[in-house]
């Protein structure tokens, strides 16, 4: 509006100057007028302005002369005196860009020659539009161009000047560029970044406007081609790729394809693939094809190691712009792991006395697979007294189900198997050795229920009687058998003084020599004990039977041994042949054959006169006595037993063939007849007293029988007080258990075969350490039992009675005639 007002103002001004400013100055006329006036347009009235007479103009040949151009542009209407345009006056062609355009004309008058300068000021008129060189300008701009970058545009040209020249430019509205115009340049300024990929090219309409009125304009189309820059990273088709892959897939299995596109062109759009940063573990597992983006396996895929992979795939274009996508690969489980059985704890060995249900071990089963592939069941074989009880999680308790007996099964081989529930299932097994530890639960057992040992009397001390043996199936010391004698007494003496047992071997040794005549058998208890704690034991009875040896010579009771008595048999003169004269009485402490005596006359005064009964010992006449026979007859009789070798004894028998002792004169010669008769009376007294004693003895025996436990000492005090001097001192070394010490000296000797030793059992327990005046404390049965043993062992028909005398014992046979003279 202001523009227009301004233009109007200028037009008026121009018009005013055109009207008001004729140069009336002689010689100089000035006119101002706009260009491009119509031909014949009146510029001014020269005649008037110069004061010329119109009528004279033609006569004076008034004309317009132009110095510079051949064209005149103006003419004078001679009839009106007006200066009129005769040609188009274009200021631009006359003056170009000059700010003031003045055409100088000469007005020539003749008659008189008058010359007037006429200056024609040609006013510009907006007759030219702004003009660009071309209607279309091509421009190439890189899309990478930064905001604010300027791109010059050639200015528009307008032939007009001043206000009519280009005053401003106008850029069609667009989102990228704005216009920056200053006096000498026009520039496009990038306001928003270009994106070739969004808009490859754009046309901008640029308008140049002048200040004329009416306003004129010129336009140009700027065709902008956006050049590609590598401004686009490749773009993956998915931000996250998901794939699943069975474990153990062979190498070169295609896992997934990733793909990325790049909007850029050419090398900028060439996408190559790679992996982004990867852990060292994953590097060898997958490969990616740089061209196709195919991801393949290269290594071993083990679900149990890694169950899922998260890989970064990288896409890169030619100039290095990259983008990334996540590739998630889930590995699916395959049942490729067998369950593994771990023995977490084991009580080994287990004592055999554990109660059923005792936990023996803990087992853990692990299967690295997952889900059902990793669920394992565990079991053991049937034929063992153990079972598995499932416990928490994959733990099992191995417990015993029955009573164990090491002596039956000492080791168990338990096979534990585990199977998972995969398809196909996998299984494994483990063998567990379990030992059963011993408990001393078995006593030693003797191989036989009882043992018998047979030994000949007069055995050497230390000789072996027999051996016992017991077995104990327990282990080591629990099964180590030690033998010992149980304390007890035999005939009132500790058994240890008779036998000993080797603790290790069970061999039973005689400690002393036995005398059959003293006792024929005895029993000892042997204990077998193991070494356990507490020990177990069992007992066995060992019966020792002593067999007879011919160690006793026949003992001649009648006639008394020579020197001790003086005995004579009277043989009546009238004795007929075959009549019994006398009898030799002998006994043998041995038994059986050893005591089977035979009698022989080894020497006689008159060999034909007497004979002796081989077995009876009866001396009989062989024939009638005749007068010629000598009065004194001597017989030497030998008594032999039937042992091997046989033992014998001899005695002398004095026979007197007479009817009357008085008839024997020689008798007086016989030494000490007086004393003999005296002796006889002594003997009679002795016999009476002995008989009395015997009767007393019988009464006492009977008394003892009835009340044996009341006064046993009465009977035996005398007997047991017999001092024993022939027991060797080292008997004291026999310890109480009857077990021989290893240092025991077997050289112990015992007198044998003599009468005095016959009843050694009486003295044997009366050992050296016992003071003579000490009262023995023994239970009565201890004393009586040996007698009972004797009673039991007596031979039928040969009942022996026993006299107990202060110094000795005599055994007398009731079948014999006992004669003490
Ligand atoms: C990956 O592309 C290849 C060809 O380039 C095609 O053979 C294969 O099947 C594709 N694999 C997947 C998983 O799309
Ligand atoms: C226990 O079993 C294993 C394997 O089955 C075998 O090698 C071993 O000899 C067995 N031991 C016994 C004592 O049976
Ligand atoms: C013997 O048995 C006992 C239990 O009675 C036991 O403690 C010990 O270990 C066993 N000895 C051996 C060598 O087995
Ligand atoms: C063996 O005898 C002893 C002594 O008499 C006794 O203590 C023990 O209990 C007996 N042992 C057996 C197994 O009978
Ligand atoms: C030669 C010429 O143009 N003469 C003109 C002068 O002016 C008068 C009046 O306007 C015209 O009638 C003539 O023709």
mmCIF file of N, CA, C and O in Angstrom, residues 571-577 579 621 623-625:
data_model
loop_
_atom_site.group_PDB
_atom_site.id
_atom_site.type_symbol
_atom_site.label_atom_id
_atom_site.label_comp_id
_atom_site.label_asym_id
_atom_site.label_seq_id
_atom_site.Cartn_x
_atom_site.Cartn_y
_atom_site.Cartn_z
ATOM 1 N N UNK A 571 52.539 -178.800 107.928
ATOM 2 C CA UNK A 571 51.914 -179.747 107.011
ATOM 3 C C UNK A 571 51.781 -181.070 107.767
ATOM 4 O O UNK A 571 52.797 -181.619 108.218
ATOM 5 N N UNK A 572 50.539 -181.541 107.983
ATOM 6 C CA UNK A 572 50.407 -182.827 108.706
ATOM 7 C C UNK A 572 51.106 -183.927 107.948
ATOM 8 O O UNK A 572 51.104 -183.938 106.704
ATOM 9 N N UNK A 573 51.666 -184.762 108.685
ATOM 10 C CA UNK A 573 52.406 -185.865 108.073
ATOM 11 C C UNK A 573 51.491 -186.764 107.285
ATOM 12 O O UNK A 573 51.876 -187.389 106.312
ATOM 13 N N UNK A 574 50.267 -186.771 107.741
ATOM 14 C CA UNK A 574 49.352 -187.703 107.086
ATOM 15 C C UNK A 574 48.684 -187.098 105.873
ATOM 16 O O UNK A 574 47.742 -187.636 105.353
ATOM 17 N N UNK A 575 49.161 -185.912 105.542
ATOM 18 C CA UNK A 575 48.498 -185.266 104.401
ATOM 19 C C UNK A 575 48.634 -186.091 103.151
ATOM 20 O O UNK A 575 49.696 -186.609 102.862
ATOM 21 N N UNK A 576 47.477 -186.196 102.524
ATOM 22 C CA UNK A 576 47.502 -186.964 101.285
ATOM 23 C C UNK A 576 47.845 -186.047 100.138
ATOM 24 O O UNK A 576 47.838 -184.821 100.277
ATOM 25 N N UNK A 577 48.142 -186.737 99.082
ATOM 26 C CA UNK A 577 48.452 -185.935 97.875
ATOM 27 C C UNK A 577 47.247 -185.103 97.467
ATOM 28 O O UNK A 577 46.121 -185.555 97.557
ATOM 29 N N UNK A 579 46.262 -182.374 98.973
ATOM 30 C CA UNK A 579 45.616 -181.587 100.014
ATOM 31 C C UNK A 579 46.267 -180.199 100.091
ATOM 32 O O UNK A 579 47.458 -180.025 99.809
ATOM 33 N N UNK A 621 49.958 -180.587 98.192
ATOM 34 C CA UNK A 621 50.914 -181.703 98.084
ATOM 35 C C UNK A 621 50.625 -182.406 96.788
ATOM 36 O O UNK A 621 49.481 -182.533 96.360
ATOM 37 N N UNK A 623 51.855 -185.449 96.293
ATOM 38 C CA UNK A 623 51.711 -186.870 96.668
ATOM 39 C C UNK A 623 51.580 -186.961 98.166
ATOM 40 O O UNK A 623 51.648 -185.949 98.857
ATOM 41 N N UNK A 624 51.394 -188.190 98.636
ATOM 42 C CA UNK A 624 51.317 -188.365 100.088
ATOM 43 C C UNK A 624 52.677 -188.098 100.683
ATOM 44 O O UNK A 624 53.717 -188.341 100.042
ATOM 45 N N UNK A 625 52.616 -187.577 101.865
ATOM 46 C CA UNK A 625 53.873 -187.318 102.559
ATOM 47 C C UNK A 625 54.429 -188.660 103.030
ATOM 48 O O UNK A 625 53.670 -189.514 103.531
#
